Amino acid sequence: MASPADPPPTRAADPLRGAAHGALAPKAAPDQSAPDREPAAGSLVEGAASGARGRWRRLAPLAGLLAGGAAAWWFAGDLLSFEALRDNREALVAWRDANYALAAGVYMLIYVLAVAFSAPGGLALTLAGGFLFGMAAAPMIVVAATAGATLIFLAARHGLGGALEARARGSGGAMARLRAGIARNEISFLLLMRLVPVVPFFVANLAPAFLGVSLRNFVLTTLFGIIPGTVVYTWVGAGLAEVFARDEAPDLGVIFEPHVLGPLLALCALAAAPMLLRGRLGKDAR
């Protein structure tokens, strides 16, 4: 018999129970105080380089057109002029007579590039078309000018238009109101830019790209909006043979004469009518 002073007998450790207890015991939570591992410096550098390459890819088409435009202003300013047409008219007519289809194709290509590069001498090119091809040049010019305008519109929108539009939307104020007003009256706004004779052609090509207008509306309003002015100046060019024979200069202010300006203003009023009517109805609704 064991005495009270003797220690109680100890039970042998059960290895299965110990294993089960260890499995059921709660595990220690991970140390939340340990700082997160910072990204490697190489990843940051690669991300910055990738972002820079993306920006340059977006800007490359616009930068190329601007560089081409600067070169055109520097080197081709004298070539795309009324004086150059007058001095080389006999050679141009002879080449046209020998290669009519090729001459028409080359003329349209030059017109596309001149518009895309915003080169000087667009009016001289239009006169040259009328001189060489008569009124048949008018549809050629409309198509070529629309193609060139679309190229610079897409390049500008791809390079800067998205960022500027997002900034205008997020900034509020006058720019946001202007953008919202244009969005409500997009076709009228674009037609007015084409029909009003005082708006430079390159401004009417670039401004819509920065204001977020749709490509479809830009192309359609350009195609139809430039028809009146193109017809007027092609008609002037078609009469250059007599002007050259008299050793005179063409009357380029003909578009501001009443019999020409009146119909143009009427077209402007028609283009603006939906915008004015919509604004009036909006005021009445309020």
Short mmCIF file of C-alpha atoms in Angstrom, two decimals:
data_model
loop_
_atom_site.label_atom_id
_atom_site.label_comp_id
_atom_site.label_asym_id
_atom_site.label_seq_id
_atom_site.Cartn_x
_atom_site.Cartn_y
_atom_site.Cartn_z
CA MET A 1 0.00 0.00 0.00
CA ALA A 2 1.34 3.37 -0.85
CA SER A 3 1.61 5.96 1.85
CA PRO A 4 -0.02 9.41 1.51
CA ALA A 5 3.39 10.95 1.18
CA ASP A 6 4.18 8.91 -1.84
CA PRO A 7 3.45 10.68 -5.16
CA PRO A 8 0.53 9.34 -7.22
CA PRO A 9 1.51 6.96 -9.94
CA THR A 10 1.95 8.68 -13.31
CA ARG A 11 0.07 7.43 -16.39
CA ALA A 12 2.17 6.57 -19.43
CA ALA A 13 1.91 9.12 -22.23
CA ASP A 14 -0.46 8.12 -25.04
CA PRO A 15 1.19 9.03 -28.39
CA LEU A 16 -2.12 8.91 -30.31
CA ARG A 17 -3.81 11.32 -27.90
CA GLY A 18 -0.88 13.71 -28.14
CA ALA A 19 -1.04 13.70 -31.87
CA ALA A 20 -4.78 14.35 -31.86
CA HIS A 21 -4.40 17.16 -29.38
CA GLY A 22 -1.73 18.75 -31.52
CA ALA A 23 -3.96 18.57 -34.56
CA LEU A 24 -6.92 20.14 -32.74
CA ALA A 25 -4.95 22.86 -31.00
CA PRO A 26 -5.35 26.33 -32.60
CA LYS A 27 -2.46 27.38 -34.73
CA ALA A 28 -0.62 30.58 -34.03
CA ALA A 29 -1.80 33.49 -36.18
CA PRO A 30 0.77 34.87 -38.59
CA ASP A 31 2.65 37.87 -37.41
CA GLN A 32 0.70 40.82 -38.81
CA SER A 33 3.32 43.24 -37.64
CA ALA A 34 5.80 42.04 -40.22
CA PRO A 35 6.01 44.60 -43.02
CA ASP A 36 4.82 43.67 -46.52
CA ARG A 37 7.55 42.88 -48.92
CA GLU A 38 8.14 45.86 -51.21
CA PRO A 39 8.19 45.29 -54.96
CA ALA A 40 11.58 44.88 -56.45
CA ALA A 41 13.18 47.97 -57.91
CA GLY A 42 13.46 46.20 -61.26
CA SER A 43 9.66 45.82 -61.46
CA LEU A 44 9.17 49.54 -60.85
CA VAL A 45 11.67 50.42 -63.56
CA GLU A 46 10.05 48.01 -66.03
CA GLY A 47 6.59 49.45 -65.28
CA ALA A 48 7.80 53.01 -65.83
CA ALA A 49 9.55 52.04 -69.05
CA SER A 50 6.44 50.23 -70.31
CA GLY A 51 4.27 53.26 -69.55
CA ALA A 52 6.69 55.56 -71.36
CA ARG A 53 6.72 53.27 -74.40
CA GLY A 54 2.92 53.21 -74.41
CA ARG A 55 2.74 57.01 -74.35
CA TRP A 56 5.24 57.29 -77.19
CA ARG A 57 3.32 54.74 -79.25
CA ARG A 58 0.16 56.80 -78.81
CA LEU A 59 1.92 60.03 -79.70
CA ALA A 60 3.96 58.65 -82.61
CA PRO A 61 1.30 59.11 -85.36
CA LEU A 62 0.54 62.67 -84.28
CA ALA A 63 4.23 63.50 -83.90
CA GLY A 64 4.88 62.11 -87.39
CA LEU A 65 2.13 64.24 -88.93
CA LEU A 66 3.34 67.35 -87.10
CA ALA A 67 6.91 66.71 -88.25
CA GLY A 68 5.69 66.17 -91.80
CA GLY A 69 3.68 69.38 -91.57
CA ALA A 70 6.72 71.34 -90.41
CA ALA A 71 8.74 69.90 -93.30
CA ALA A 72 5.95 70.74 -95.74
CA TRP A 73 5.80 74.34 -94.51
CA TRP A 74 9.57 74.60 -94.84
CA PHE A 75 10.15 72.88 -98.18
CA ALA A 76 6.84 72.83 -100.07
CA GLY A 77 5.49 76.28 -99.31
CA ASP A 78 6.65 77.69 -102.64
CA LEU A 79 5.58 74.62 -104.62
CA LEU A 80 1.97 74.69 -103.43
CA SER A 81 1.24 78.22 -104.60
CA PHE A 82 -0.60 80.03 -107.35
CA GLU A 83 2.71 81.29 -108.76
CA ALA A 84 4.08 77.74 -109.08
CA LEU A 85 0.89 76.67 -110.86
CA ARG A 86 1.12 79.62 -113.24
CA ASP A 87 4.79 79.02 -114.05
CA ASN A 88 4.42 75.26 -114.62
CA ARG A 89 0.95 75.12 -116.15
CA GLU A 90 2.05 74.01 -119.62
CA ALA A 91 4.10 71.08 -118.29
CA LEU A 92 1.27 70.06 -115.97
CA VAL A 93 -1.30 70.15 -118.77
CA ALA A 94 0.97 68.09 -121.05
CA TRP A 95 1.50 65.47 -118.32
CA ARG A 96 -2.24 65.34 -117.61
CA ASP A 97 -3.05 64.81 -121.29
CA ALA A 98 -0.53 61.97 -121.53
CA ASN A 99 -1.47 60.24 -118.25
CA TYR A 100 -4.95 61.36 -117.24
CA ALA A 101 -5.80 58.54 -114.80
CA LEU A 102 -2.33 58.62 -113.22
CA ALA A 103 -2.45 62.41 -112.96
CA ALA A 104 -5.81 62.24 -111.20
CA GLY A 105 -4.53 59.59 -108.76
CA VAL A 106 -1.34 61.49 -107.99
CA TYR A 107 -3.31 64.70 -107.51
CA MET A 108 -5.62 63.03 -104.99
CA LEU A 109 -2.69 61.49 -103.11
CA ILE A 110 -0.94 64.86 -102.88
CA TYR A 111 -4.17 66.40 -101.59
CA VAL A 112 -4.57 63.70 -98.92
CA LEU A 113 -1.01 64.23 -97.69
CA ALA A 114 -1.32 68.02 -97.80
CA VAL A 115 -4.41 67.92 -95.58
CA ALA A 116 -3.00 65.27 -93.23
CA PHE A 117 0.21 67.27 -92.76
CA SER A 118 -1.72 70.58 -92.55
CA ALA A 119 0.57 71.86 -95.28
CA PRO A 120 0.18 75.35 -96.72
CA GLY A 121 -1.32 75.83 -100.14
CA GLY A 122 -4.60 73.96 -99.81
CA LEU A 123 -6.39 76.68 -101.75
CA ALA A 124 -3.76 76.59 -104.50
CA LEU A 125 -4.19 72.82 -104.73
CA THR A 126 -7.94 73.24 -105.13
CA LEU A 127 -7.42 75.82 -107.87
CA ALA A 128 -4.95 73.48 -109.57
CA GLY A 129 -7.53 70.71 -109.53
CA GLY A 130 -10.09 72.94 -111.19
CA PHE A 131 -7.53 74.10 -113.75
CA LEU A 132 -6.39 70.57 -114.65
CA PHE A 133 -9.61 68.56 -114.37
CA GLY A 134 -12.42 71.12 -114.49
CA MET A 135 -15.43 70.63 -112.25
CA ALA A 136 -14.68 66.89 -112.21
CA ALA A 137 -12.03 67.78 -109.65
CA ALA A 138 -14.66 68.73 -107.06
CA PRO A 139 -15.61 65.16 -106.01
CA MET A 140 -11.93 64.17 -106.13
CA ILE A 141 -11.07 67.00 -103.76
CA VAL A 142 -13.95 66.24 -101.40
CA VAL A 143 -12.90 62.59 -101.06
CA ALA A 144 -9.18 63.37 -100.73
CA ALA A 145 -9.71 66.17 -98.22
CA THR A 146 -12.01 63.99 -96.12
CA ALA A 147 -9.43 61.19 -96.10
CA GLY A 148 -6.62 63.54 -95.06
CA ALA A 149 -8.76 65.18 -92.39
CA THR A 150 -9.68 61.76 -90.99
CA LEU A 151 -6.01 60.79 -90.74
CA ILE A 152 -5.04 63.79 -88.65
CA PHE A 153 -8.24 63.50 -86.59
CA LEU A 154 -7.43 59.89 -85.68
CA ALA A 155 -3.79 60.69 -84.95
CA ALA A 156 -4.73 63.59 -82.68
CA ARG A 157 -7.44 61.63 -80.87
CA HIS A 158 -5.18 58.60 -80.39
CA GLY A 159 -2.31 60.72 -79.12
CA LEU A 160 -3.91 63.37 -76.94
CA GLY A 161 -7.66 63.38 -77.41
CA GLY A 162 -8.48 60.74 -74.80
CA ALA A 163 -6.43 62.39 -72.07
CA LEU A 164 -7.77 65.87 -72.82
CA GLU A 165 -11.36 64.64 -72.97
CA ALA A 166 -11.00 62.82 -69.63
CA ARG A 167 -9.50 65.92 -68.06
CA ALA A 168 -12.33 68.08 -69.40
CA ARG A 169 -14.93 65.69 -67.99
CA GLY A 170 -13.27 65.47 -64.61
CA SER A 171 -12.44 69.14 -64.17
CA GLY A 172 -15.99 70.49 -64.33
CA GLY A 173 -16.58 74.14 -65.07
CA ALA A 174 -16.60 75.73 -68.51
CA MET A 175 -14.78 72.90 -70.31
CA ALA A 176 -17.20 70.28 -69.03
CA ARG A 177 -20.18 72.43 -70.04
CA LEU A 178 -18.66 73.01 -73.48
CA ARG A 179 -18.09 69.28 -73.94
CA ALA A 180 -21.65 68.47 -72.85
CA GLY A 181 -23.09 71.11 -75.19
CA ILE A 182 -21.11 69.77 -78.15
CA ALA A 183 -22.19 66.21 -77.35
CA ARG A 184 -25.84 67.30 -77.52
CA ASN A 185 -25.37 69.14 -80.84
CA GLU A 186 -22.46 67.28 -82.40
CA ILE A 187 -23.57 67.24 -86.03
CA SER A 188 -24.67 70.89 -86.05
CA PHE A 189 -21.41 71.96 -84.39
CA LEU A 190 -19.25 70.06 -86.88
CA LEU A 191 -21.21 71.26 -89.90
CA LEU A 192 -20.88 74.87 -88.79
CA MET A 193 -17.12 74.48 -88.44
CA ARG A 194 -16.98 73.27 -92.05
CA LEU A 195 -19.41 75.75 -93.56
CA VAL A 196 -18.21 78.98 -91.93
CA PRO A 197 -15.51 80.29 -94.31
CA VAL A 198 -13.40 81.89 -91.58
CA VAL A 199 -12.60 78.66 -89.64
CA PRO A 200 -9.17 77.33 -90.76
CA PHE A 201 -9.35 73.82 -92.11
CA PHE A 202 -6.71 72.39 -89.78
CA VAL A 203 -8.54 73.85 -86.75
CA ALA A 204 -11.72 72.09 -87.87
CA ASN A 205 -9.68 68.88 -88.12
CA LEU A 206 -7.94 69.04 -84.73
CA ALA A 207 -10.51 70.62 -82.40
CA PRO A 208 -13.08 67.81 -82.73
CA ALA A 209 -10.41 65.23 -81.86
CA PHE A 210 -9.81 66.97 -78.53
CA LEU A 211 -13.53 67.33 -77.80
CA GLY A 212 -14.42 63.66 -78.09
CA VAL A 213 -16.71 63.73 -81.13
CA SER A 214 -17.48 60.44 -82.84
CA LEU A 215 -15.50 59.35 -85.89
CA ARG A 216 -18.67 58.67 -87.90
CA ASN A 217 -20.06 62.16 -87.36
CA PHE A 218 -16.67 63.72 -88.09
CA VAL A 219 -16.33 61.91 -91.42
CA LEU A 220 -19.90 62.57 -92.55
CA THR A 221 -19.92 66.27 -91.64
CA THR A 222 -16.53 66.75 -93.28
CA LEU A 223 -17.63 64.98 -96.44
CA PHE A 224 -20.79 67.06 -96.84
CA GLY A 225 -19.68 70.25 -95.12
CA ILE A 226 -16.77 70.99 -97.46
CA ILE A 227 -18.79 70.53 -100.66
CA PRO A 228 -19.96 74.17 -101.03
CA GLY A 229 -16.53 75.77 -100.60
CA THR A 230 -14.89 73.11 -102.75
CA VAL A 231 -17.34 73.69 -105.59
CA VAL A 232 -16.79 77.47 -105.45
CA TYR A 233 -12.99 77.31 -105.60
CA THR A 234 -12.95 74.48 -108.14
CA TRP A 235 -15.12 76.66 -110.35
CA VAL A 236 -12.60 79.50 -109.91
CA GLY A 237 -9.79 77.10 -110.85
CA ALA A 238 -11.66 75.92 -113.92
CA GLY A 239 -11.53 79.49 -115.24
CA LEU A 240 -7.81 79.99 -114.65
CA ALA A 241 -6.92 79.49 -118.30
CA GLU A 242 -8.52 82.86 -119.14
CA VAL A 243 -6.94 84.45 -116.06
CA PHE A 244 -3.50 83.23 -117.15
CA ALA A 245 -4.11 84.47 -120.69
CA ARG A 246 -4.81 87.97 -119.32
CA ASP A 247 -1.82 87.72 -116.96
CA GLU A 248 -4.06 88.40 -113.97
CA ALA A 249 -4.59 86.86 -110.55
CA PRO A 250 -7.76 84.94 -109.69
CA ASP A 251 -10.42 86.55 -107.54
CA LEU A 252 -10.10 84.49 -104.35
CA GLY A 253 -12.53 86.72 -102.51
CA VAL A 254 -15.39 85.44 -104.64
CA ILE A 255 -16.65 83.37 -101.72
CA PHE A 256 -17.48 86.58 -99.85
CA GLU A 257 -19.54 88.05 -102.69
CA PRO A 258 -23.28 88.23 -101.97
CA HIS A 259 -24.36 85.68 -104.58
CA VAL A 260 -21.97 83.11 -103.04
CA LEU A 261 -21.94 84.12 -99.39
CA GLY A 262 -25.74 84.28 -99.20
CA PRO A 263 -26.29 80.57 -99.93
CA LEU A 264 -23.42 79.67 -97.59
CA LEU A 265 -25.00 81.64 -94.76
CA ALA A 266 -28.32 79.95 -95.49
CA LEU A 267 -26.62 76.57 -95.14
CA CYS A 268 -25.05 77.72 -91.87
CA ALA A 269 -28.50 78.71 -90.61
CA LEU A 270 -29.87 75.30 -91.54
CA ALA A 271 -26.99 73.58 -89.75
CA ALA A 272 -27.49 75.72 -86.63
CA ALA A 273 -31.29 75.37 -86.56
CA PRO A 274 -31.40 72.02 -84.69
CA MET A 275 -28.97 73.33 -82.08
CA LEU A 276 -30.94 76.55 -81.56
CA LEU A 277 -34.25 74.70 -81.46
CA ARG A 278 -32.94 72.18 -78.95
CA GLY A 279 -31.66 74.98 -76.73
CA ARG A 280 -35.00 76.79 -76.94
CA LEU A 281 -36.97 73.67 -76.06
CA GLY A 282 -34.63 73.02 -73.15
CA LYS A 283 -35.28 76.50 -71.74
CA ASP A 284 -39.04 76.09 -72.13
CA ALA A 285 -38.90 72.73 -70.33
CA ARG A 286 -37.14 74.35 -67.38
#
